[in-house]
Coordinates of C-alpha atoms and ligand atoms in Angstrom, one line a residue:
Chain A
M1 CA -40.0 -20.7 -1.3
S2 CA -38.7 -23.5 -3.4
S3 CA -36.8 -23.0 -6.5
E4 CA -34.3 -25.1 -8.3
Y5 CA -32.0 -22.1 -8.4
V6 CA -29.6 -21.1 -5.7
L7 CA -29.1 -17.7 -7.3
E8 CA -31.6 -16.0 -9.5
T9 CA -32.1 -12.6 -11.0
K10 CA -35.4 -11.0 -11.9
D11 CA -35.6 -8.1 -14.4
L12 CA -32.2 -7.0 -13.3
S13 CA -30.8 -3.8 -14.9
L14 CA -27.4 -2.5 -13.9
S15 CA -26.0 1.0 -14.5
Y16 CA -22.9 3.0 -14.1
G17 CA -24.3 6.6 -13.7
D18 CA -26.5 7.1 -16.7
N19 CA -24.9 4.3 -18.6
Q20 CA -27.1 1.1 -18.4
V21 CA -24.8 -1.8 -19.1
V22 CA -27.1 -4.8 -18.2
N23 CA -30.7 -4.8 -19.4
N24 CA -33.6 -6.6 -17.7
V25 CA -31.8 -9.9 -17.2
S26 CA -33.7 -12.8 -15.7
V27 CA -31.6 -15.8 -15.2
G28 CA -31.2 -18.7 -12.7
F29 CA -28.2 -20.7 -11.6
K30 CA -28.7 -24.4 -10.7
E31 CA -27.3 -25.8 -7.5
K32 CA -24.1 -27.7 -7.8
A33 CA -23.6 -27.1 -11.5
V34 CA -21.3 -24.9 -13.6
T35 CA -22.9 -22.1 -15.5
A36 CA -20.8 -20.3 -18.0
L37 CA -21.3 -16.6 -18.9
I38 CA -20.1 -15.8 -22.3
G39 CA -20.3 -12.9 -24.7
P40 CA -18.0 -10.3 -26.3
S41 CA -15.8 -8.0 -24.3
G42 CA -17.8 -5.1 -22.6
C43 CA -21.2 -6.8 -22.8
G44 CA -21.6 -6.7 -19.0
K45 CA -20.5 -10.2 -17.9
S46 CA -18.3 -8.9 -15.1
T47 CA -20.8 -6.3 -14.0
L48 CA -23.5 -9.0 -13.7
L49 CA -21.2 -11.4 -11.9
R50 CA -20.1 -8.8 -9.4
T51 CA -23.7 -8.1 -8.3
F52 CA -23.9 -11.7 -7.0
N53 CA -21.6 -10.9 -4.1
R54 CA -22.3 -7.1 -4.1
M55 CA -18.8 -6.2 -5.2
N56 CA -20.2 -3.4 -7.1
D57 CA -21.1 -1.7 -3.9
F58 CA -17.6 -0.1 -3.9
I59 CA -18.3 1.8 -7.1
D60 CA -20.1 5.0 -6.3
V61 CA -21.9 5.5 -9.6
F62 CA -23.2 1.9 -9.7
S63 CA -26.9 1.4 -9.4
H64 CA -29.4 -1.4 -10.0
S65 CA -33.1 -2.1 -10.5
G66 CA -34.8 -5.5 -10.3
E67 CA -33.9 -8.3 -7.9
V68 CA -31.1 -10.7 -7.1
L69 CA -32.3 -13.6 -5.1
F70 CA -30.1 -15.9 -3.1
R71 CA -32.1 -18.9 -1.9
G72 CA -35.2 -16.8 -2.5
K73 CA -34.0 -13.7 -0.6
D74 CA -33.3 -10.4 -2.3
I75 CA -29.7 -9.6 -1.4
Y76 CA -30.2 -6.0 -2.2
N77 CA -33.4 -5.3 -0.5
S78 CA -33.8 -7.6 2.5
P79 CA -32.2 -6.5 5.7
L80 CA -28.9 -8.3 5.5
D81 CA -25.3 -7.6 6.5
V82 CA -23.3 -7.5 3.3
T83 CA -20.1 -8.8 4.9
D84 CA -22.0 -11.7 6.5
F85 CA -23.7 -12.5 3.2
R86 CA -20.4 -12.5 1.3
R87 CA -19.4 -15.6 3.2
N88 CA -21.9 -17.6 1.1
V89 CA -20.4 -16.5 -2.2
G90 CA -16.7 -16.9 -2.9
M91 CA -15.0 -15.1 -5.7
V92 CA -12.0 -15.8 -7.9
F93 CA -10.6 -12.9 -9.9
Q94 CA -9.2 -12.5 -13.3
K95 CA -5.7 -11.9 -12.0
P96 CA -4.5 -14.1 -9.1
N97 CA -4.5 -11.8 -6.0
P98 CA -3.1 -13.8 -3.1
F99 CA -2.2 -11.8 0.1
S100 CA 1.5 -11.2 0.6
S101 CA 1.4 -13.3 3.8
S102 CA 2.1 -17.0 4.0
I103 CA 0.2 -19.7 2.0
K104 CA -1.3 -20.9 5.3
K105 CA -2.4 -17.4 6.3
N106 CA -3.9 -16.9 2.9
I107 CA -6.3 -19.7 3.7
T108 CA -7.0 -19.0 7.3
W109 CA -7.5 -15.3 7.2
G110 CA -11.0 -15.3 5.9
P111 CA -12.3 -18.0 8.3
K112 CA -10.5 -16.4 11.2
I113 CA -12.1 -13.0 10.8
N114 CA -15.4 -14.7 10.3
G115 CA -15.2 -16.5 13.5
Y116 CA -14.4 -20.1 12.3
Q117 CA -14.3 -22.4 15.4
G118 CA -12.8 -25.5 13.8
D119 CA -9.2 -26.7 13.5
F120 CA -7.2 -24.4 11.3
D121 CA -4.4 -26.8 10.3
E122 CA -7.1 -29.2 9.1
L123 CA -8.9 -26.5 7.2
V124 CA -5.7 -25.5 5.4
E125 CA -5.0 -29.1 4.4
T126 CA -8.6 -29.9 3.2
S127 CA -8.9 -26.6 1.3
L128 CA -5.6 -27.0 -0.4
K129 CA -6.4 -30.6 -1.3
K130 CA -9.8 -29.6 -2.7
A131 CA -7.9 -27.0 -4.8
S132 CA -5.4 -29.6 -6.0
L133 CA -2.6 -27.6 -4.6
W134 CA -1.7 -29.6 -1.4
N135 CA 1.0 -31.8 -2.9
E136 CA 2.9 -28.9 -4.4
V137 CA 2.9 -26.7 -1.3
K138 CA 2.6 -28.9 1.7
D139 CA 6.3 -28.5 2.6
K140 CA 6.3 -24.7 2.3
L141 CA 3.0 -23.6 4.0
N142 CA 4.9 -20.7 5.7
S143 CA 6.4 -19.2 2.6
S144 CA 4.7 -16.2 0.9
G145 CA 1.8 -16.8 -1.4
L146 CA 3.5 -14.5 -3.9
D147 CA 6.3 -17.0 -4.3
L148 CA 4.1 -19.4 -6.2
S149 CA 3.7 -19.5 -10.0
G150 CA 0.7 -17.8 -11.6
G151 CA -1.3 -21.0 -11.9
Q152 CA -0.5 -22.0 -8.3
Q153 CA -1.5 -18.6 -7.1
Q154 CA -4.9 -18.9 -8.8
R155 CA -5.4 -22.3 -7.2
L156 CA -4.4 -20.8 -3.9
C157 CA -7.1 -18.1 -4.4
I158 CA -9.6 -20.9 -5.1
A159 CA -8.5 -22.7 -2.0
R160 CA -8.9 -19.5 0.0
A161 CA -12.5 -19.2 -1.4
I162 CA -13.3 -22.8 -0.6
A163 CA -12.0 -22.4 3.0
M164 CA -15.0 -20.2 3.7
D165 CA -17.3 -23.1 2.8
P166 CA -19.4 -21.0 0.4
S167 CA -22.3 -22.4 -1.6
V168 CA -21.6 -20.3 -4.7
I169 CA -18.2 -19.6 -6.3
L170 CA -17.9 -16.8 -8.8
M171 CA -15.1 -16.8 -11.3
D172 CA -14.3 -13.9 -13.5
E173 CA -12.1 -15.2 -16.4
P174 CA -9.9 -17.1 -13.9
C175 CA -7.6 -18.5 -16.6
S176 CA -7.1 -15.4 -18.7
A177 CA -3.7 -14.7 -17.1
L178 CA -2.5 -18.3 -17.2
D179 CA -0.6 -20.6 -19.5
P180 CA -2.4 -23.5 -21.2
Q181 CA -1.1 -26.1 -18.7
S182 CA -2.3 -24.1 -15.6
T183 CA -5.5 -23.5 -17.5
A184 CA -6.0 -27.2 -17.9
A185 CA -5.4 -27.8 -14.2
I186 CA -7.9 -25.2 -13.2
E187 CA -10.5 -26.5 -15.7
K188 CA -10.1 -30.0 -14.2
L189 CA -10.4 -28.5 -10.8
I190 CA -13.7 -26.7 -11.7
T191 CA -15.3 -29.9 -12.9
E192 CA -14.3 -31.5 -9.6
L193 CA -15.6 -28.6 -7.5
Q194 CA -19.1 -28.6 -9.1
E195 CA -20.0 -31.7 -7.0
N196 CA -20.1 -29.5 -4.0
Y197 CA -20.4 -25.9 -5.2
T198 CA -22.5 -23.8 -7.5
I199 CA -20.1 -22.3 -9.9
I200 CA -20.6 -19.3 -12.2
I201 CA -17.8 -18.6 -14.5
V202 CA -17.2 -15.8 -16.9
T203 CA -15.1 -16.7 -19.9
H204 CA -14.4 -15.4 -23.3
N205 CA -13.0 -18.8 -24.3
M206 CA -15.9 -20.7 -25.9
Q207 CA -14.1 -24.0 -25.9
Q208 CA -13.6 -23.7 -22.2
A209 CA -17.3 -23.0 -21.7
A210 CA -18.2 -26.0 -23.8
R211 CA -15.7 -28.2 -21.9
I212 CA -16.6 -27.4 -18.3
S213 CA -20.1 -26.0 -18.0
E214 CA -23.5 -27.6 -17.8
D215 CA -25.4 -24.4 -18.7
T216 CA -24.3 -21.5 -20.7
A217 CA -25.7 -17.9 -20.8
F218 CA -24.8 -15.7 -23.8
M219 CA -24.9 -12.0 -23.3
Y220 CA -24.7 -9.3 -26.0
E221 CA -24.5 -5.6 -25.3
G222 CA -26.1 -5.9 -21.9
D223 CA -28.9 -8.2 -23.0
L224 CA -29.2 -11.9 -22.1
V225 CA -29.7 -13.3 -25.5
E226 CA -29.9 -17.0 -24.8
V227 CA -29.5 -19.3 -21.8
G228 CA -29.7 -23.1 -21.7
E229 CA -27.9 -26.4 -21.6
T230 CA -24.4 -25.9 -22.9
S231 CA -24.6 -28.8 -25.4
Q232 CA -27.9 -27.5 -26.7
L233 CA -26.7 -23.9 -27.0
F234 CA -23.6 -24.8 -28.8
S235 CA -25.1 -27.4 -31.2
S236 CA -28.3 -25.7 -32.1
P237 CA -28.5 -22.1 -30.8
E238 CA -31.9 -20.5 -31.1
H239 CA -30.7 -17.0 -31.9
K240 CA -28.8 -15.8 -34.9
L241 CA -26.6 -13.7 -32.7
T242 CA -25.6 -16.7 -30.6
Q243 CA -24.9 -18.7 -33.7
D244 CA -22.7 -15.9 -35.1
Y245 CA -20.8 -15.5 -31.8
I246 CA -20.1 -19.2 -31.2
G247 CA -19.3 -19.6 -34.9
G248 CA -16.6 -17.0 -34.3
R249 CA -18.0 -14.4 -36.6
F250 CA -17.4 -11.7 -34.0
G251 CA -16.1 -11.4 -30.5
Chain B
M1 CA 20.0 12.0 -49.3
Q2 CA 19.9 11.5 -53.0
N3 CA 19.7 15.2 -53.6
Q4 CA 22.6 16.8 -51.6
A5 CA 21.6 20.3 -52.6
L6 CA 18.4 20.3 -50.4
W7 CA 20.3 19.4 -47.2
S8 CA 22.7 21.5 -45.3
G9 CA 26.2 20.1 -45.2
S10 CA 28.1 19.7 -42.0
R11 CA 25.6 21.1 -39.4
K12 CA 28.4 22.8 -37.5
F13 CA 26.2 24.9 -35.3
Q14 CA 24.2 21.9 -34.0
K15 CA 27.3 20.0 -33.2
L16 CA 28.7 23.0 -31.3
K17 CA 25.4 23.4 -29.4
E18 CA 25.5 19.7 -28.4
S19 CA 28.9 19.9 -27.0
V20 CA 28.2 23.1 -25.1
V21 CA 25.0 21.7 -23.6
T22 CA 26.8 18.5 -22.5
R23 CA 29.5 20.6 -20.8
I24 CA 27.0 22.7 -18.9
L25 CA 25.2 19.7 -17.7
L26 CA 28.5 18.1 -16.6
F27 CA 29.3 21.2 -14.8
C28 CA 26.0 21.1 -12.9
A29 CA 26.6 17.5 -11.9
G30 CA 30.2 18.4 -10.9
V31 CA 29.1 21.2 -8.6
S32 CA 26.9 18.9 -6.6
V33 CA 29.6 16.3 -6.3
L34 CA 32.2 18.9 -5.3
T35 CA 30.0 20.4 -2.7
T36 CA 29.4 17.0 -1.1
V37 CA 33.0 16.2 -1.1
G38 CA 34.0 19.6 0.2
I39 CA 31.5 19.6 3.1
N40 CA 32.7 16.1 4.1
L41 CA 36.3 17.1 3.8
I42 CA 35.9 20.1 6.1
L43 CA 33.8 18.1 8.5
F44 CA 36.4 15.4 8.8
L45 CA 39.3 17.8 8.8
E46 CA 38.0 20.0 11.6
S47 CA 36.9 17.0 13.6
F48 CA 40.4 15.6 13.2
W49 CA 41.8 18.7 14.9
F50 CA 39.2 18.4 17.6
F51 CA 40.0 14.7 18.2
K52 CA 43.7 15.5 18.5
E53 CA 42.9 17.4 21.7
I54 CA 39.9 15.4 23.0
S55 CA 40.0 11.6 22.8
V56 CA 37.2 9.9 20.9
S57 CA 36.3 7.8 24.0
E58 CA 36.0 10.9 26.1
F59 CA 33.8 12.5 23.5
L60 CA 31.6 9.5 23.1
L61 CA 31.5 8.1 26.6
S62 CA 31.4 10.9 29.1
T63 CA 28.3 12.6 30.2
N64 CA 29.4 16.1 30.9
W65 CA 29.1 18.7 28.1
A66 CA 30.5 22.1 29.1
P67 CA 32.5 23.3 26.1
L68 CA 32.2 27.1 26.6
F69 CA 33.6 27.7 30.1
E70 CA 36.4 26.4 32.3
P71 CA 36.8 23.6 33.2
R72 CA 35.8 22.4 29.8
H73 CA 34.2 19.0 29.2
F74 CA 33.4 17.4 25.9
G75 CA 31.2 14.4 26.7
V76 CA 28.6 14.4 23.9
I77 CA 26.1 12.1 25.5
P78 CA 23.8 14.8 26.9
L79 CA 23.5 16.3 23.4
V80 CA 22.8 12.8 21.9
T81 CA 20.2 12.0 24.5
G82 CA 18.7 15.4 24.1
T83 CA 18.5 14.9 20.3
L84 CA 17.1 11.4 20.6
S85 CA 14.5 12.4 23.2
V86 CA 13.1 15.1 21.0
A87 CA 13.2 12.8 18.0
F88 CA 11.5 9.9 19.7
G89 CA 9.0 12.3 21.3
A90 CA 8.3 13.7 17.9
L91 CA 7.7 10.2 16.5
F92 CA 5.5 9.4 19.4
V93 CA 3.3 12.3 18.3
A94 CA 3.7 11.9 14.5
L95 CA 3.5 8.1 14.0
P96 CA 0.0 7.4 15.1
M97 CA -1.4 10.7 13.7
G98 CA 0.5 10.4 10.4
L99 CA -0.6 6.9 9.9
G100 CA -4.1 7.7 10.9
I101 CA -4.2 10.6 8.4
A102 CA -2.9 8.4 5.7
V103 CA -5.4 5.6 6.4
F104 CA -8.2 8.2 6.4
L105 CA -7.1 9.8 3.2
S106 CA -6.4 6.7 1.2
E107 CA -9.3 4.5 2.5
Y108 CA -12.1 6.5 3.9
A109 CA -12.1 10.1 2.6
S110 CA -14.2 11.0 -0.4
P111 CA -12.2 12.2 -3.4
K112 CA -13.5 15.7 -2.7
L113 CA -12.4 15.8 0.9
R114 CA -9.1 14.3 -0.1
A115 CA -8.6 17.1 -2.6
V116 CA -8.9 19.6 0.2
V117 CA -6.9 17.8 2.9
K118 CA -3.9 16.8 0.9
P119 CA -2.9 20.3 -0.1
M120 CA -3.3 21.4 3.5
L121 CA -0.8 18.8 4.5
E122 CA 1.6 20.2 1.9
I123 CA 1.1 23.7 3.3
L124 CA 2.0 22.3 6.7
A125 CA 5.2 21.1 5.2
G126 CA 6.0 24.5 3.7
I127 CA 5.8 26.5 6.9
P128 CA 9.3 27.8 7.9
S129 CA 10.7 26.1 10.9
V130 CA 11.3 29.4 12.8
V131 CA 7.6 29.8 12.7
Y132 CA 7.2 26.4 14.3
G133 CA 9.7 27.4 16.9
Y134 CA 7.8 30.4 18.0
F135 CA 4.5 28.5 17.8
A136 CA 6.1 26.1 20.4
L137 CA 7.3 28.9 22.6
T138 CA 4.1 31.0 22.5
T139 CA 1.4 28.3 22.3
I140 CA 2.5 24.8 23.1
T141 CA 4.8 25.7 26.1
P142 CA 2.2 28.0 27.8
F143 CA -0.4 25.3 27.3
L144 CA 1.9 22.7 28.9
R145 CA 2.7 25.1 31.7
S146 CA -1.0 25.7 32.3
I147 CA -1.4 22.0 33.0
S148 CA 1.5 21.8 35.4
E149 CA 3.6 24.5 36.9
S150 CA 6.7 22.3 37.0
V151 CA 7.1 22.6 33.3
E152 CA 10.1 24.8 32.5
V153 CA 10.0 27.6 29.9
F154 CA 12.4 25.7 27.7
N155 CA 11.5 22.0 27.6
A156 CA 12.0 18.9 25.5
A157 CA 8.3 18.0 25.4
S158 CA 7.3 21.2 23.6
A159 CA 10.1 20.8 21.1
A160 CA 9.1 17.1 20.5
I161 CA 5.5 18.1 19.9
V162 CA 6.3 20.8 17.5
V163 CA 8.8 18.6 15.6
G164 CA 6.2 15.9 15.5
I165 CA 3.8 18.4 13.8
M166 CA 6.6 19.3 11.4
V167 CA 7.3 15.7 10.3
L168 CA 3.6 14.8 10.2
P169 CA 3.2 15.7 6.5
T170 CA 6.2 13.5 5.6
I171 CA 4.7 10.4 7.2
A172 CA 1.2 11.1 6.2
S173 CA 2.0 11.8 2.6
I174 CA 4.4 8.8 2.0
C175 CA 2.1 6.4 3.8
D176 CA -0.9 7.7 1.8
D177 CA 1.0 7.2 -1.4
T178 CA 2.1 3.7 -0.7
M179 CA -1.3 2.7 0.6
T180 CA -3.1 4.2 -2.5
A181 CA -0.7 2.2 -4.6
V182 CA -1.8 -1.1 -3.1
P183 CA -3.8 -2.7 -5.9
K184 CA -7.6 -2.6 -5.8
S185 CA -7.7 -6.4 -6.6
L186 CA -6.1 -7.1 -3.3
R187 CA -8.7 -5.2 -1.4
E188 CA -11.5 -6.9 -3.4
G189 CA -10.0 -10.3 -2.7
A190 CA -10.3 -9.5 1.0
F191 CA -13.8 -8.1 0.8
A192 CA -14.9 -11.2 -1.1
L193 CA -14.0 -13.2 1.9
G194 CA -16.5 -11.4 4.0
A195 CA -14.0 -9.0 5.6
K196 CA -15.1 -5.7 7.0
K197 CA -13.6 -2.4 6.0
F198 CA -11.3 -1.9 8.9
E199 CA -10.2 -5.6 8.8
V200 CA -9.2 -5.0 5.2
V201 CA -7.4 -1.8 5.9
S202 CA -5.5 -2.9 9.0
Q203 CA -4.8 -6.5 8.0
V204 CA -4.3 -6.4 4.2
V205 CA -3.6 -2.8 3.0
V206 CA -1.3 -1.7 5.8
P207 CA 0.9 -4.9 5.6
A208 CA 1.0 -4.6 1.9
A209 CA 2.3 -1.1 2.2
L210 CA 4.6 -1.9 5.1
S211 CA 7.9 -1.1 3.3
G212 CA 6.8 2.5 2.5
I213 CA 5.3 3.0 6.0
L214 CA 8.5 1.9 7.7
A215 CA 10.6 4.0 5.3
S216 CA 8.5 7.1 6.1
F217 CA 9.0 6.5 9.8
I218 CA 12.8 6.4 9.4
L219 CA 12.8 9.4 7.1
A220 CA 10.7 11.3 9.6
F221 CA 13.1 10.2 12.4
S222 CA 16.2 11.4 10.6
R223 CA 14.5 14.7 9.8
A224 CA 13.6 15.1 13.4
I225 CA 17.2 14.5 14.4
G226 CA 18.4 17.1 11.9
E227 CA 15.8 19.8 12.8
T228 CA 17.5 22.8 14.2
M229 CA 15.5 26.1 14.5
A230 CA 12.4 24.9 16.2
V231 CA 14.3 22.8 18.8
T232 CA 16.8 25.6 19.5
L233 CA 13.9 27.9 20.3
A234 CA 11.7 25.5 22.2
A235 CA 14.1 23.1 24.0
G236 CA 16.6 25.6 25.3
A237 CA 20.4 25.2 25.8
T238 CA 20.9 23.1 28.9
P239 CA 22.9 20.1 27.9
Q240 CA 21.8 17.4 30.4
V241 CA 20.8 13.8 30.5
T242 CA 17.3 13.7 31.9
L243 CA 14.2 11.5 31.6
N244 CA 11.9 14.4 32.5
P245 CA 10.5 15.8 29.2
F246 CA 9.5 19.0 31.0
E247 CA 13.0 20.1 31.6
G248 CA 15.2 22.0 29.3
I249 CA 17.8 20.1 27.2
Q250 CA 20.1 20.8 24.3
T251 CA 20.2 18.9 21.1
M252 CA 23.1 18.4 18.8
T253 CA 21.8 20.8 16.2
A254 CA 20.9 23.4 18.8
Y255 CA 24.5 23.4 20.1
I256 CA 25.8 23.8 16.6
A257 CA 23.5 26.8 16.1
Q258 CA 24.4 28.3 19.4
V259 CA 28.2 28.2 18.7
S260 CA 27.8 29.3 15.1
M261 CA 25.8 32.3 16.0
G262 CA 28.2 33.4 18.8
D263 CA 31.6 35.0 18.4
T264 CA 33.7 31.8 18.8
P265 CA 37.1 32.3 17.3
H266 CA 38.0 30.0 14.4
G267 CA 40.5 27.4 15.3
S268 CA 39.5 27.3 18.9
I269 CA 38.5 24.0 20.5
E270 CA 34.9 24.9 20.9
Y271 CA 34.8 26.0 17.3
Q272 CA 36.1 22.6 16.2
S273 CA 33.7 20.8 18.6
I274 CA 30.8 21.8 16.4
F275 CA 32.3 19.9 13.5
A276 CA 32.8 16.8 15.7
V277 CA 29.1 17.0 16.8
G278 CA 28.2 17.6 13.1
L279 CA 30.1 14.6 12.0
L280 CA 28.4 12.4 14.6
L281 CA 25.0 13.8 13.5
F282 CA 25.9 13.1 9.9
L283 CA 26.8 9.5 10.7
M284 CA 23.6 9.0 12.6
T285 CA 21.4 10.2 9.7
L286 CA 23.5 8.3 7.2
V287 CA 22.8 5.1 9.2
M288 CA 19.1 6.0 9.3
N289 CA 19.0 6.5 5.5
L290 CA 20.8 3.2 4.8
M291 CA 18.4 1.4 7.2
S292 CA 15.4 2.9 5.4
Q293 CA 16.8 1.8 2.0
Y294 CA 17.4 -1.7 3.4
I295 CA 13.9 -1.9 4.8
V296 CA 12.3 -0.8 1.5
K297 CA 14.2 -3.5 -0.3
R298 CA 13.6 -6.2 2.4
F299 CA 9.9 -5.6 2.8
A300 CA 9.0 -4.5 -0.7
R301 CA 6.4 -6.9 -2.1
R302 CA 6.2 -7.7 -5.8
Y303 CA 2.8 -6.4 -6.8
E304 CA 2.5 -5.4 -10.4
Ligands
ADP401 N1 -16.3 0.9 -12.8 C1 -17.0 1.2 -13.9 N2 -17.4 2.5 -14.1 C2 -18.0 2.8 -15.3 N3 -18.3 1.9 -16.3 C3 -17.9 0.7 -16.2 C4 -17.2 0.2 -15.0 N4 -16.9 -1.1 -15.1 C5 -17.3 -1.4 -16.3 N5 -17.9 -0.4 -17.0 C6 -18.6 -0.4 -18.3 O1 -19.6 -1.4 -18.3 C7 -19.6 -2.1 -19.5 C8 -19.6 -3.6 -19.2 O2 -18.3 -3.9 -18.6 P1 -18.0 -5.3 -18.0 O3 -19.1 -5.8 -17.2 O4 -16.6 -5.3 -17.4 O5 -18.0 -6.2 -19.4 P2 -17.3 -7.6 -19.6 O6 -16.9 -8.2 -18.3 O7 -18.4 -8.4 -20.3 O8 -16.2 -7.4 -20.6 C9 -18.5 -1.6 -20.3 O9 -19.0 -0.7 -21.3 C10 -17.6 -0.9 -19.4 O10 -17.0 0.2 -20.0
MG402 MG1 -15.0 -8.7 -17.6

């Protein structure tokens, strides 16, 4: 099975109880590229994103129909161990959520429980370097992750995800709780990371989407309205809705 | 108030009401302060008379407690070890079980099951301690004696088990509350790293709730130290230092109860001795409570 997509959905509909919030979405995500998911609040971006690492499993009323393919395999229907699968897909959340333990342990915990055999000190260093955090924390690796600033905490969470060596990294509005400076740092980091990782980022900041993503998908009330190259979508959108949204007429 | 005629003038009644209410509230607060001061005063005063006869070092350092018959001895150590052995025994029972119940309730139980189990725990906390005492005497002790004949009718183990059951709701409910309060985002962060449920619970949720968990342990311990009725009934009245949990002992509270219920004349040395023991008990629980406050501060994590 060869496809240019690492991750792909086919006719995917997602519901909470009787309330269907994502409707028949078919979309693919290119390897080693940044794809932005944009759309007004409540349109189903987070719900869609959270199917890619099966985070919605923890919500009792959640249900889905259709397929989510990771490298051609349906992650919902093929016999797979969810926890093993999640190693392939890292996630960075809206609010930084480091563990209360040390910076070092924040990085090593995931690899440790997943049976990483390599050198942990090296892993800590490379992960923090890739997350552009190393220089700021190299002298206090044993202090609590909670002692860092918000922007640093978020980069720590990115480093924690990178340490698992995933192929995909999901980010759900990773900058919404951060100041402009930290946001700029994270955006720069994301463009660096796309050389090695497939990144899907939810954002309600259209300038951000335009700055950092290669592809953009626009959602509206659970429908995937339009998806394509970011430059294309922003300069000459095909749909009136897309045009209105990026033109700032609602949102 | 452009039109004065529409508004009442000085509102005398309201002002009077305000000052009366303030006074009543002040009185309520005053009663609680006065009670505390009064109790402490009497505790210290009677102990002072006691320590005029018996030196503090004899009281604290000698191991013979025989206050009611000649020759009298006032070495409190047997009562302290009796108290501590029951308290530690109770924790030995209640810690693993209480933490287990809390983990189950907050992490594994469905909301429906939780809605049934939580009230049951509260009922457990509402049972009068004399009932627990007879439960120990009529159920736990016979059970222990059916296992081994060397178990005495009054024994520390039975008291420890029943006190453990009594403090179980304290531990389970505080631990459950602090673990439920651990933010969902922290768990999700852990699951996103490929963690399994029990790894998340034991390595992320429990450490994040550590301050509350430790505080509940200390609170349970200080309640176990202060428990009177059940231990008086179950553990007996044999003040002795022993490592054998199946022998009778006497706790500090049980001694106080024993003397208070007898016809000991006021002003006698054995009457004063219960205040000395009470004072020591008070200091022990005070230290426990201070420790638990310190731990809560020291280990509290800043999650919003
Ligand atoms: N846990 C949940 N239970 C029920 N409904 C939910 C839940 N999470 C989100 N929803 C609903 O699903 C819809 C889409 O939400 P979401 O995916 O969070 O949107 P977005 O991320 O685009 O703002 C909203 O109407 C929201 O109310
Ligand atoms: Mg969202």
